[in-house]
mmCIF file of C-alpha atoms and ligand atoms in Angstrom:
data_model
loop_
_atom_site.group_PDB
_atom_site.id
_atom_site.type_symbol
_atom_site.label_atom_id
_atom_site.label_comp_id
_atom_site.label_asym_id
_atom_site.label_seq_id
_atom_site.Cartn_x
_atom_site.Cartn_y
_atom_site.Cartn_z
ATOM 1 C CA MET X 16 0.000 0.000 0.000
ATOM 2 C CA SER X 17 1.428 3.400 -0.885
ATOM 3 C CA GLU X 18 2.109 5.910 1.864
ATOM 4 C CA LYS X 19 -0.602 8.159 0.492
ATOM 5 C CA SER X 20 -3.454 5.650 0.673
ATOM 6 C CA ARG X 21 -2.318 4.071 3.928
ATOM 7 C CA GLU X 22 -5.133 3.752 6.432
ATOM 8 C CA PHE X 23 -3.656 5.081 9.632
ATOM 9 C CA TRP X 24 -6.862 4.595 11.562
ATOM 10 C CA ARG X 25 -7.072 0.857 10.916
ATOM 11 C CA TRP X 26 -6.562 -1.286 14.008
ATOM 12 C CA ARG X 27 -5.874 -5.012 14.053
ATOM 13 C CA GLU X 28 -8.818 -7.390 13.945
ATOM 14 C CA TYR X 29 -8.170 -10.719 15.632
ATOM 15 C CA ARG X 30 -9.547 -13.934 17.067
ATOM 16 C CA TYR X 31 -8.286 -16.454 19.610
ATOM 17 C CA THR X 32 -9.349 -19.757 21.183
ATOM 18 C CA MET X 33 -7.926 -20.902 24.514
ATOM 19 C CA PRO X 34 -5.856 -23.961 23.559
ATOM 20 C CA ASP X 35 -6.390 -26.154 26.616
ATOM 21 C CA MET X 36 -10.159 -25.860 26.988
ATOM 22 C CA ASP X 37 -12.756 -28.210 25.556
ATOM 23 C CA TRP X 38 -16.450 -27.470 25.213
ATOM 24 C CA HIS X 39 -17.383 -31.155 25.165
ATOM 25 C CA ASP X 40 -17.086 -31.422 28.915
ATOM 26 C CA THR X 41 -18.853 -28.256 29.991
ATOM 27 C CA LYS X 42 -22.320 -27.730 31.375
ATOM 28 C CA VAL X 43 -23.063 -24.250 30.131
ATOM 29 C CA VAL X 44 -21.900 -22.661 26.886
ATOM 30 C CA THR X 45 -22.867 -18.997 26.566
ATOM 31 C CA ALA X 46 -21.839 -16.042 24.454
ATOM 32 C CA GLY X 47 -21.871 -12.257 24.515
ATOM 33 C CA VAL X 48 -21.858 -10.115 21.388
ATOM 34 C CA ASP X 49 -20.974 -6.447 21.750
ATOM 35 C CA ILE X 50 -21.792 -4.380 18.656
ATOM 36 C CA GLY X 51 -20.097 -1.034 19.159
ATOM 37 C CA SER X 52 -20.181 1.926 16.811
ATOM 38 C CA VAL X 53 -16.598 1.253 15.764
ATOM 39 C CA GLY X 54 -15.736 -2.291 16.858
ATOM 40 C CA SER X 55 -17.724 -5.514 17.293
ATOM 41 C CA LYS X 56 -16.681 -8.205 19.715
ATOM 42 C CA ALA X 57 -17.894 -11.756 20.421
ATOM 43 C CA VAL X 58 -16.930 -13.820 23.454
ATOM 44 C CA VAL X 59 -17.777 -17.479 24.077
ATOM 45 C CA MET X 60 -17.585 -18.793 27.625
ATOM 46 C CA LEU X 61 -17.567 -22.328 29.020
ATOM 47 C CA ASP X 62 -19.120 -22.436 32.489
ATOM 48 C CA GLY X 63 -18.344 -18.742 32.821
ATOM 49 C CA GLU X 64 -14.688 -18.998 31.772
ATOM 50 C CA LEU X 65 -13.302 -17.238 28.716
ATOM 51 C CA TYR X 66 -12.930 -19.726 25.857
ATOM 52 C CA SER X 67 -12.978 -18.095 22.434
ATOM 53 C CA PHE X 68 -13.271 -14.556 21.148
ATOM 54 C CA ALA X 69 -13.010 -12.232 18.175
ATOM 55 C CA ALA X 70 -12.864 -8.484 17.609
ATOM 56 C CA MET X 71 -13.464 -6.772 14.277
ATOM 57 C CA ARG X 72 -14.593 -3.519 12.767
ATOM 58 C CA THR X 73 -18.335 -2.873 12.706
ATOM 59 C CA GLY X 74 -19.530 -2.879 9.106
ATOM 60 C CA GLY X 75 -22.360 -0.912 7.545
ATOM 61 C CA GLU X 76 -24.866 -3.616 8.475
ATOM 62 C CA SER X 77 -24.768 -4.392 12.196
ATOM 63 C CA GLU X 78 -26.773 -7.567 11.777
ATOM 64 C CA GLU X 79 -24.295 -8.929 9.273
ATOM 65 C CA THR X 80 -21.400 -7.867 11.506
ATOM 66 C CA ALA X 81 -22.976 -9.682 14.472
ATOM 67 C CA ILE X 82 -23.201 -12.909 12.488
ATOM 68 C CA LYS X 83 -19.648 -12.508 11.153
ATOM 69 C CA VAL X 84 -17.996 -11.776 14.476
ATOM 70 C CA MET X 85 -19.812 -14.664 16.185
ATOM 71 C CA ASN X 86 -18.825 -17.087 13.407
ATOM 72 C CA TRP X 87 -15.258 -15.877 13.619
ATOM 73 C CA ALA X 88 -15.123 -16.382 17.391
ATOM 74 C CA LEU X 89 -16.395 -19.944 16.891
ATOM 75 C CA GLU X 90 -14.148 -20.671 13.906
ATOM 76 C CA GLU X 91 -11.674 -23.112 15.470
ATOM 77 C CA THR X 92 -14.062 -24.630 17.994
ATOM 78 C CA GLU X 93 -16.359 -26.842 15.885
ATOM 79 C CA LEU X 94 -19.239 -25.112 17.638
ATOM 80 C CA LYS X 95 -21.947 -23.386 15.614
ATOM 81 C CA THR X 96 -24.032 -20.429 16.738
ATOM 82 C CA GLU X 97 -27.026 -22.742 17.121
ATOM 83 C CA ASN X 98 -25.046 -24.846 19.614
ATOM 84 C CA VAL X 99 -24.803 -21.892 21.986
ATOM 85 C CA PRO X 100 -28.064 -21.965 23.948
ATOM 86 C CA TYR X 101 -27.939 -18.441 25.342
ATOM 87 C CA VAL X 102 -26.481 -15.335 23.728
ATOM 88 C CA VAL X 103 -26.798 -11.810 25.127
ATOM 89 C CA GLY X 104 -26.396 -8.786 22.862
ATOM 90 C CA THR X 105 -24.913 -5.536 24.104
ATOM 91 C CA GLY X 106 -23.476 -2.274 22.814
ATOM 92 C CA TYR X 107 -24.919 0.392 20.648
ATOM 93 C CA GLY X 108 -26.111 -2.135 18.032
ATOM 94 C CA ARG X 109 -27.378 -4.694 20.575
ATOM 95 C CA VAL X 110 -30.858 -4.920 19.074
ATOM 96 C CA ASN X 111 -29.282 -6.085 15.818
ATOM 97 C CA VAL X 112 -27.907 -9.375 17.107
ATOM 98 C CA PRO X 113 -30.426 -11.750 15.495
ATOM 99 C CA PHE X 114 -29.452 -14.826 17.549
ATOM 100 C CA ALA X 115 -29.424 -13.056 20.953
ATOM 101 C CA LYS X 116 -32.172 -13.960 23.403
ATOM 102 C CA ARG X 117 -31.802 -10.827 25.505
ATOM 103 C CA THR X 118 -30.097 -7.476 25.421
ATOM 104 C CA ILE X 119 -28.303 -5.848 28.342
ATOM 105 C CA THR X 120 -26.918 -2.327 28.257
ATOM 106 C CA GLU X 121 -23.188 -1.985 27.684
ATOM 107 C CA ILE X 122 -22.865 -0.078 30.964
ATOM 108 C CA ALA X 123 -23.887 -3.125 32.987
ATOM 109 C CA CYS X 124 -21.826 -5.408 30.731
ATOM 110 C CA HIS X 125 -18.657 -3.322 31.041
ATOM 111 C CA ALA X 126 -18.939 -3.295 34.824
ATOM 112 C CA ARG X 127 -19.497 -7.058 34.879
ATOM 113 C CA GLY X 128 -16.700 -7.666 32.362
ATOM 114 C CA ALA X 129 -14.274 -5.433 34.275
ATOM 115 C CA HIS X 130 -15.097 -7.416 37.411
ATOM 116 C CA TYR X 131 -14.175 -10.599 35.528
ATOM 117 C CA ILE X 132 -10.960 -9.195 34.034
ATOM 118 C CA TYR X 133 -9.638 -7.286 37.044
ATOM 119 C CA GLY X 134 -11.300 -8.906 40.032
ATOM 120 C CA PRO X 135 -13.690 -7.804 42.799
ATOM 121 C CA THR X 136 -11.645 -4.805 43.975
ATOM 122 C CA VAL X 137 -12.725 -2.714 40.968
ATOM 123 C CA ARG X 138 -14.901 0.263 41.967
ATOM 124 C CA THR X 139 -14.553 2.681 39.063
ATOM 125 C CA VAL X 140 -14.696 1.675 35.403
ATOM 126 C CA LEU X 141 -14.015 4.104 32.631
ATOM 127 C CA ASP X 142 -15.143 2.771 29.279
ATOM 128 C CA ILE X 143 -13.948 4.728 26.288
ATOM 129 C CA GLY X 144 -15.768 3.435 23.270
ATOM 130 C CA GLY X 145 -15.952 4.439 19.655
ATOM 131 C CA GLN X 146 -18.574 7.124 20.078
ATOM 132 C CA ASP X 147 -19.112 7.737 23.749
ATOM 133 C CA CYS X 148 -17.414 7.605 27.062
ATOM 134 C CA LYS X 149 -18.887 6.158 30.242
ATOM 135 C CA ALA X 150 -17.861 6.537 33.849
ATOM 136 C CA ILE X 151 -19.233 3.692 35.974
ATOM 137 C CA ARG X 152 -19.091 2.982 39.710
ATOM 138 C CA CYS X 153 -19.694 -0.596 40.751
ATOM 139 C CA ASP X 154 -19.782 -2.786 43.842
ATOM 140 C CA GLU X 155 -17.722 -5.868 44.718
ATOM 141 C CA LYS X 156 -20.036 -8.046 42.616
ATOM 142 C CA GLY X 157 -19.611 -5.945 39.485
ATOM 143 C CA LYS X 158 -23.106 -4.465 39.827
ATOM 144 C CA VAL X 159 -23.536 -0.869 38.640
ATOM 145 C CA MET X 160 -24.091 1.620 41.480
ATOM 146 C CA SER X 161 -23.839 4.816 39.491
ATOM 147 C CA PHE X 162 -23.031 5.765 35.927
ATOM 148 C CA LEU X 163 -22.637 8.677 33.638
ATOM 149 C CA MET X 164 -22.648 8.516 29.895
ATOM 150 C CA ASN X 165 -21.314 11.333 27.821
ATOM 151 C CA ASP X 166 -22.796 11.474 24.379
ATOM 152 C CA LYS X 167 -22.634 15.163 23.775
ATOM 153 C CA CYS X 168 -20.324 14.629 20.813
ATOM 154 C CA ALA X 169 -17.630 12.279 19.610
ATOM 155 C CA ALA X 170 -15.170 14.160 21.811
ATOM 156 C CA GLY X 171 -12.725 12.007 23.657
ATOM 157 C CA THR X 172 -13.699 8.811 21.898
ATOM 158 C CA GLY X 173 -12.164 6.106 19.781
ATOM 159 C CA ARG X 174 -13.638 7.523 16.600
ATOM 160 C CA GLY X 175 -12.118 10.923 17.379
ATOM 161 C CA LEU X 176 -8.709 9.266 17.774
ATOM 162 C CA GLU X 177 -9.105 7.450 14.465
ATOM 163 C CA VAL X 178 -9.779 10.724 12.672
ATOM 164 C CA PHE X 179 -6.801 12.256 14.418
ATOM 165 C CA ALA X 180 -4.480 9.337 13.527
ATOM 166 C CA ASP X 181 -5.317 9.863 9.884
ATOM 167 C CA LEU X 182 -4.790 13.585 10.157
ATOM 168 C CA ILE X 183 -1.272 13.414 11.575
ATOM 169 C CA ARG X 184 -0.471 10.214 9.643
ATOM 170 C CA VAL X 185 0.506 8.041 12.583
ATOM 171 C CA PRO X 186 -0.932 4.501 12.831
ATOM 172 C CA ILE X 187 -3.662 4.348 15.483
ATOM 173 C CA GLU X 188 -1.835 1.703 17.514
ATOM 174 C CA GLU X 189 1.235 3.958 17.843
ATOM 175 C CA LEU X 190 -0.653 7.168 18.437
ATOM 176 C CA GLY X 191 -0.558 7.085 22.233
ATOM 177 C CA LYS X 192 3.176 6.407 22.267
ATOM 178 C CA THR X 193 3.797 9.210 19.792
ATOM 179 C CA SER X 194 1.891 11.626 22.003
ATOM 180 C CA LEU X 195 4.206 10.795 24.905
ATOM 181 C CA ASP X 196 7.314 11.548 22.863
ATOM 182 C CA VAL X 197 7.488 15.190 23.998
ATOM 183 C CA GLU X 198 9.783 16.843 26.495
ATOM 184 C CA ASP X 199 7.108 18.842 28.153
ATOM 185 C CA GLU X 200 3.384 18.818 27.757
ATOM 186 C CA PRO X 201 2.020 21.518 25.397
ATOM 187 C CA PRO X 202 -1.278 23.209 26.306
ATOM 188 C CA PRO X 203 -4.295 21.083 25.329
ATOM 189 C CA VAL X 204 -6.213 21.894 22.154
ATOM 190 C CA SER X 205 -9.084 24.088 23.291
ATOM 191 C CA ASN X 206 -11.773 22.077 21.584
ATOM 192 C CA THR X 207 -12.544 18.420 21.887
ATOM 193 C CA CYS X 208 -15.348 18.410 19.389
ATOM 194 C CA VAL X 209 -13.854 16.258 16.618
ATOM 195 C CA ILE X 210 -14.452 18.735 13.821
ATOM 196 C CA PHE X 211 -13.008 21.721 15.660
ATOM 197 C CA ALA X 212 -10.175 19.772 17.246
ATOM 198 C CA LYS X 213 -9.218 18.568 13.794
ATOM 199 C CA ALA X 214 -9.106 22.100 12.420
ATOM 200 C CA GLU X 215 -7.175 23.311 15.440
ATOM 201 C CA SER X 216 -4.652 20.465 15.169
ATOM 202 C CA LEU X 217 -4.158 21.193 11.465
ATOM 203 C CA ALA X 218 -3.464 24.822 12.298
ATOM 204 C CA LEU X 219 -0.903 23.775 14.913
ATOM 205 C CA LEU X 220 0.835 21.498 12.397
ATOM 206 C CA ARG X 221 0.976 24.365 9.901
ATOM 207 C CA GLN X 222 2.520 26.583 12.543
ATOM 208 C CA GLY X 223 5.336 24.067 12.595
ATOM 209 C CA LEU X 224 4.546 22.188 15.790
ATOM 210 C CA SER X 225 5.798 18.587 15.638
ATOM 211 C CA ARG X 226 3.365 15.704 15.186
ATOM 212 C CA GLU X 227 4.308 14.528 18.660
ATOM 213 C CA LYS X 228 3.412 17.883 20.202
ATOM 214 C CA VAL X 229 0.114 18.135 18.366
ATOM 215 C CA ALA X 230 -0.705 14.575 19.430
ATOM 216 C CA ALA X 231 0.131 15.461 23.028
ATOM 217 C CA ALA X 232 -2.140 18.521 22.880
ATOM 218 C CA TYR X 233 -4.989 16.435 21.486
ATOM 219 C CA HIS X 234 -4.595 13.601 24.006
ATOM 220 C CA LEU X 235 -4.406 16.044 26.877
ATOM 221 C CA ALA X 236 -7.664 17.713 25.843
ATOM 222 C CA MET X 237 -9.336 14.304 25.716
ATOM 223 C CA VAL X 238 -8.015 13.386 29.137
ATOM 224 C CA ASN X 239 -9.194 16.664 30.686
ATOM 225 C CA ARG X 240 -12.673 16.013 29.421
ATOM 226 C CA ILE X 241 -12.707 12.442 30.684
ATOM 227 C CA ILE X 242 -11.569 13.601 34.126
ATOM 228 C CA ASP X 243 -14.556 15.983 34.219
ATOM 229 C CA LEU X 244 -16.864 13.002 33.764
ATOM 230 C CA LEU X 245 -15.077 10.890 36.318
ATOM 231 C CA THR X 246 -15.227 13.577 38.986
ATOM 232 C CA ARG X 247 -18.992 13.778 38.528
ATOM 233 C CA VAL X 248 -19.487 10.097 39.506
ATOM 234 C CA GLY X 249 -16.525 10.155 41.887
ATOM 235 C CA ILE X 250 -13.371 8.090 41.518
ATOM 236 C CA GLU X 251 -12.725 5.348 44.006
ATOM 237 C CA LYS X 252 -9.928 2.765 43.816
ATOM 238 C CA ASP X 253 -9.494 0.338 42.134
ATOM 239 C CA PHE X 254 -9.773 2.194 38.894
ATOM 240 C CA VAL X 255 -9.741 0.514 35.466
ATOM 241 C CA VAL X 256 -10.106 1.526 31.848
ATOM 242 C CA THR X 257 -11.996 -0.651 29.343
ATOM 243 C CA GLY X 258 -12.850 -0.386 25.649
ATOM 244 C CA GLY X 259 -10.551 0.053 22.677
ATOM 245 C CA VAL X 260 -8.956 3.255 23.970
ATOM 246 C CA ALA X 261 -7.691 1.390 27.072
ATOM 247 C CA LYS X 262 -4.776 0.341 24.854
ATOM 248 C CA ASN X 263 -3.752 3.925 24.136
ATOM 249 C CA THR X 264 -0.856 4.640 26.501
ATOM 250 C CA GLY X 265 -1.060 8.366 25.769
ATOM 251 C CA ILE X 266 -4.520 8.460 27.326
ATOM 252 C CA VAL X 267 -3.969 5.991 30.152
ATOM 253 C CA SER X 268 -0.676 7.436 31.405
ATOM 254 C CA ARG X 269 -2.044 10.994 31.335
ATOM 255 C CA LEU X 270 -5.091 9.842 33.272
ATOM 256 C CA GLU X 271 -2.773 8.334 35.827
ATOM 257 C CA ARG X 272 -0.626 11.456 36.021
ATOM 258 C CA ASN X 273 -3.485 13.932 36.286
ATOM 259 C CA LEU X 274 -5.703 11.867 38.580
ATOM 260 C CA GLY X 275 -2.922 10.567 40.770
ATOM 261 C CA ILE X 276 -4.436 7.077 40.570
ATOM 262 C CA LYS X 277 -2.820 4.241 38.681
ATOM 263 C CA PRO X 278 -5.287 2.170 36.665
ATOM 264 C CA LEU X 279 -4.924 -1.606 37.171
ATOM 265 C CA GLU X 280 -3.081 -3.532 34.470
ATOM 266 C CA PRO X 281 -5.455 -5.777 32.513
ATOM 267 C CA LYS X 282 -4.805 -9.515 32.379
ATOM 268 C CA LEU X 283 -7.036 -9.816 29.319
ATOM 269 C CA ASP X 284 -7.745 -7.468 26.438
ATOM 270 C CA PRO X 285 -10.002 -4.728 27.883
ATOM 271 C CA ILE X 286 -11.655 -4.222 24.487
ATOM 272 C CA LEU X 287 -13.525 -7.469 25.244
ATOM 273 C CA ALA X 288 -14.961 -6.346 28.603
ATOM 274 C CA GLY X 289 -18.458 -5.602 27.266
ATOM 275 C CA ALA X 290 -18.773 -8.907 25.404
ATOM 276 C CA MET X 291 -17.416 -10.800 28.435
ATOM 277 C CA GLY X 292 -19.975 -9.165 30.680
ATOM 278 C CA ALA X 293 -22.702 -10.081 28.198
ATOM 279 C CA ALA X 294 -21.554 -13.723 28.139
ATOM 280 C CA LEU X 295 -21.640 -13.786 31.960
ATOM 281 C CA PHE X 296 -25.146 -12.308 32.021
ATOM 282 C CA ALA X 297 -26.080 -14.966 29.447
ATOM 283 C CA LYS X 298 -24.875 -17.644 31.861
ATOM 284 C CA ALA X 299 -26.985 -16.254 34.711
ATOM 285 C CA LEU X 300 -30.028 -15.954 32.430
ATOM 286 C CA TYR X 301 -29.595 -19.447 31.036
ATOM 287 C CA GLU X 302 -29.260 -20.991 34.483
ATOM 288 C CA LYS X 303 -32.393 -19.172 35.527
ATOM 289 C CA GLU X 304 -34.196 -20.431 32.427
ATOM 290 C CA ILE X 305 -33.337 -24.076 32.973
ATOM 291 C CA GLY X 306 -34.007 -23.815 36.692
ATOM 292 C CA LEU X 307 -30.429 -24.088 37.927
ATOM 293 C CA ARG X 308 -30.904 -21.023 40.107
ATOM 294 C CA MET Z 217 -28.243 2.712 40.821
ATOM 295 C CA GLN Z 218 -27.762 6.411 40.179
ATOM 296 C CA ALA Z 219 -28.180 6.994 36.464
ATOM 297 C CA HIS Z 220 -26.720 10.328 35.354
ATOM 298 C CA TYR Z 221 -27.964 11.681 32.046
ATOM 299 C CA GLY Z 222 -26.637 14.876 30.569
ATOM 300 C CA TYR Z 223 -23.355 16.652 30.067
ATOM 301 C CA LYS Z 224 -20.971 19.257 31.249
ATOM 302 C CA ASP Z 225 -20.029 22.237 29.143
ATOM 303 C CA GLY Z 226 -18.155 25.502 29.622
ATOM 304 C CA SER Z 227 -21.081 26.986 31.561
ATOM 305 C CA GLY Z 228 -21.738 24.192 34.036
ATOM 306 C CA ASP Z 229 -22.968 20.696 34.897
ATOM 307 C CA TYR Z 230 -26.305 19.645 33.446
ATOM 308 C CA PHE Z 231 -27.398 16.261 34.687
ATOM 309 C CA ILE Z 232 -30.704 14.635 35.539
ATOM 310 C CA ILE Z 233 -30.073 11.846 38.019
ATOM 311 C CA ILE Z 234 -32.504 8.960 38.364
ATOM 312 C CA ASP Z 235 -32.241 6.665 41.338
ATOM 313 C CA THR Z 236 -33.332 3.433 39.712
ATOM 314 C CA ASP Z 237 -33.617 1.645 43.060
ATOM 315 C CA LYS Z 238 -36.350 4.101 44.015
ATOM 316 C CA CYS Z 239 -37.978 4.378 40.573
ATOM 317 C CA ASN Z 240 -40.948 2.027 40.262
ATOM 318 C CA GLY Z 241 -41.583 2.663 36.582
ATOM 319 C CA CYS Z 242 -44.971 4.357 37.172
ATOM 320 C CA GLY Z 243 -44.410 6.819 34.323
ATOM 321 C CA LYS Z 244 -45.865 9.854 36.131
ATOM 322 C CA CYS Z 245 -42.768 11.962 35.432
ATOM 323 C CA VAL Z 246 -43.040 11.161 31.734
ATOM 324 C CA ASN Z 247 -46.602 12.459 31.637
ATOM 325 C CA ALA Z 248 -45.760 15.487 33.766
ATOM 326 C CA CYS Z 249 -42.837 16.671 31.626
ATOM 327 C CA PRO Z 250 -44.063 19.256 29.123
ATOM 328 C CA TYR Z 251 -41.037 18.938 26.855
ATOM 329 C CA GLY Z 252 -40.663 15.200 26.261
ATOM 330 C CA VAL Z 253 -37.378 14.966 28.118
ATOM 331 C CA LEU Z 254 -38.227 11.739 29.937
ATOM 332 C CA GLU Z 255 -39.309 8.291 28.811
ATOM 333 C CA LEU Z 256 -39.837 4.842 30.264
ATOM 334 C CA ILE Z 257 -37.322 2.261 29.150
ATOM 335 C CA GLU Z 258 -36.821 -1.432 29.706
ATOM 336 C CA ASP Z 259 -34.403 -1.938 32.606
ATOM 337 C CA GLU Z 260 -31.533 -3.533 30.721
ATOM 338 C CA PHE Z 261 -29.123 -3.344 33.624
ATOM 339 C CA ASP Z 262 -30.110 -6.479 35.376
ATOM 340 C CA ILE Z 263 -31.478 -9.879 34.495
ATOM 341 C CA GLU Z 264 -34.693 -9.140 36.368
ATOM 342 C CA GLY Z 265 -35.868 -6.518 33.857
ATOM 343 C CA GLY Z 266 -38.827 -4.162 34.462
ATOM 344 C CA LEU Z 267 -39.405 -0.536 33.540
ATOM 345 C CA MET Z 268 -37.559 2.582 34.606
ATOM 346 C CA ALA Z 269 -37.471 6.272 33.766
ATOM 347 C CA ALA Z 270 -34.652 7.748 31.690
ATOM 348 C CA VAL Z 271 -33.807 10.867 29.729
ATOM 349 C CA THR Z 272 -34.382 10.244 26.018
ATOM 350 C CA GLU Z 273 -31.257 9.841 23.962
ATOM 351 C CA GLU Z 274 -32.008 12.923 21.921
ATOM 352 C CA GLN Z 275 -32.560 15.094 25.005
ATOM 353 C CA ARG Z 276 -29.371 14.015 26.781
ATOM 354 C CA LYS Z 277 -27.449 16.499 24.689
ATOM 355 C CA LYS Z 278 -29.645 19.509 25.379
ATOM 356 C CA ILE Z 279 -31.382 19.372 28.762
ATOM 357 C CA LYS Z 280 -29.843 22.682 29.755
ATOM 358 C CA TYR Z 281 -32.144 24.253 27.176
ATOM 359 C CA SER Z 282 -35.126 21.866 27.322
ATOM 360 C CA CYS Z 283 -35.462 22.177 31.094
ATOM 361 C CA GLY Z 284 -34.856 25.915 30.995
ATOM 362 C CA PRO Z 285 -38.534 26.973 30.957
ATOM 363 C CA CYS Z 286 -39.223 24.870 34.101
ATOM 364 C CA LYS Z 287 -36.473 26.635 36.037
ATOM 365 C CA PRO Z 288 -37.251 30.220 36.986
ATOM 366 C CA VAL Z 289 -34.221 32.419 37.638
ATOM 367 C CA SER Z 290 -35.792 33.602 40.882
ATOM 368 C CA GLY Z 291 -38.620 32.522 43.140
ATOM 369 C CA GLU Z 292 -39.685 29.065 44.183
ATOM 370 C CA ARG Z 293 -38.670 26.235 41.937
ATOM 371 C CA ARG Z 294 -41.310 23.629 41.133
ATOM 372 C CA LEU Z 295 -40.115 21.077 38.621
ATOM 373 C CA PRO Z 296 -43.052 19.066 37.235
ATOM 374 C CA CYS Z 297 -40.992 15.874 36.950
ATOM 375 C CA VAL Z 298 -39.713 16.060 40.532
ATOM 376 C CA LEU Z 299 -43.156 16.928 41.927
ATOM 377 C CA ALA Z 300 -44.814 14.055 40.050
ATOM 378 C CA CYS Z 301 -42.435 11.454 41.413
ATOM 379 C CA GLU Z 302 -43.764 9.987 44.649
ATOM 380 C CA PRO Z 303 -40.717 7.900 45.595
ATOM 381 C CA LYS Z 304 -38.464 10.946 44.979
ATOM 382 C CA ALA Z 305 -36.295 9.224 42.441
ATOM 383 C CA ILE Z 306 -35.413 12.310 40.367
ATOM 384 C CA THR Z 307 -32.836 15.003 41.093
ATOM 385 C CA HIS Z 308 -31.291 17.693 38.919
ATOM 386 C CA SER Z 309 -27.664 18.753 39.261
ATOM 387 C CA TRP Z 310 -28.343 22.389 38.438
HETATM 388 S S1 SF4 G 218 -42.343 9.305 38.471
HETATM 389 FE FE1 SF4 G 218 -40.578 8.598 39.652
HETATM 390 S S2 SF4 G 218 -41.062 6.446 40.088
HETATM 391 FE FE2 SF4 G 218 -42.420 7.080 38.431
HETATM 392 S S3 SF4 G 218 -41.306 6.520 36.543
HETATM 393 FE FE3 SF4 G 218 -40.790 8.653 37.000
HETATM 394 S S4 SF4 G 218 -38.889 8.477 38.178
HETATM 395 FE FE4 SF4 G 218 -39.811 6.468 38.222
HETATM 396 S S1 SF4 G 219 -37.419 20.096 34.498
HETATM 397 FE FE1 SF4 G 219 -39.225 20.255 33.180
HETATM 398 S S2 SF4 G 219 -38.483 19.848 31.106
HETATM 399 FE FE2 SF4 G 219 -36.906 19.129 32.525
HETATM 400 S S3 SF4 G 219 -37.389 16.962 32.820
HETATM 401 FE FE3 SF4 G 219 -38.399 18.064 34.488
HETATM 402 S S4 SF4 G 219 -40.429 18.477 33.722
HETATM 403 FE FE4 SF4 G 219 -39.218 17.891 31.944
#
């Protein structure tokens, strides 16, 4: 691909199956499908343990994407969608998961998924998704106590970062690192609305500011906005970040610096938190259905 | 659960907070609100389900303006949504 047509925003799609697990000797097989505005994720669990998963870009048709991502997660397992007795849909496109029996909001699923990934000490979950940002407080069981969703604009979201990656021509997966490659932090861009922030960043580049500096200014503006949200619900330790942007070190390390709280390190990919939570809700719902609880 | 709907901008914090543990899904606030800010939604937070009040998706971005007429600059404040709610599940941050 030539440098000109390179897609800097494109992140890696992937799938994985846990090698030493076998669905033949499990009681309950469930799945969670999280259709986000940018990424779609499917997680299959065996008796509530992570077994197989996939993450890909959401296509124009969410229903088609739901089928694709589920098939991809099941690819090396010899299981078919119809062999999974309970699937829960979540995320912005949750109503478009044709094989899901129930839908649960992504807020509840992210809290539940974070509880699974990071353990029962988690009290504050920050989910930065493709098009919105959610601050969630939860209890030791992963149940939501309080939440705040910011959907004023695409500010401080994954989609905003994708647009920005393209603008400064740095691959999305290296963007956070690039933004940290500055000696001292420049002032944040004054606007976090994607359209204005883009114009402002372009102006800064034209003034001769380095890509690193402009990236730092953009990340810092995002972080300031996120901190506003978090202070509204209150931040209590342990603090974790989920969603695709959790992998952006430029965001996470600035959050840590400016909040004075270190987010826990994930043991599993935090982009899967919503789908994991959905698969766990599916387990509870299925057990209720068949009279196990 | 405390559900916060709204936003913060340069001029302040604009959130409607619904205590879903208190909300019984009666819908009185929805009928009382003259500007269609509130709606009843399926409780998708828990496996038990049920109904609960929420701010409509469209209104979440503009409650500062939509709720404006209900909030006199001076004098006693009587918000129709808050008055309609018997279990006192609704609060406003501003
Ligand atoms: S009036 Fe109160 S209890 Fe009834 S739906 Fe509205 S918030 Fe819930
Ligand atoms: S303050 Fe007025 S406009 Fe706003 S939600 Fe309550 S009744 Fe509706």
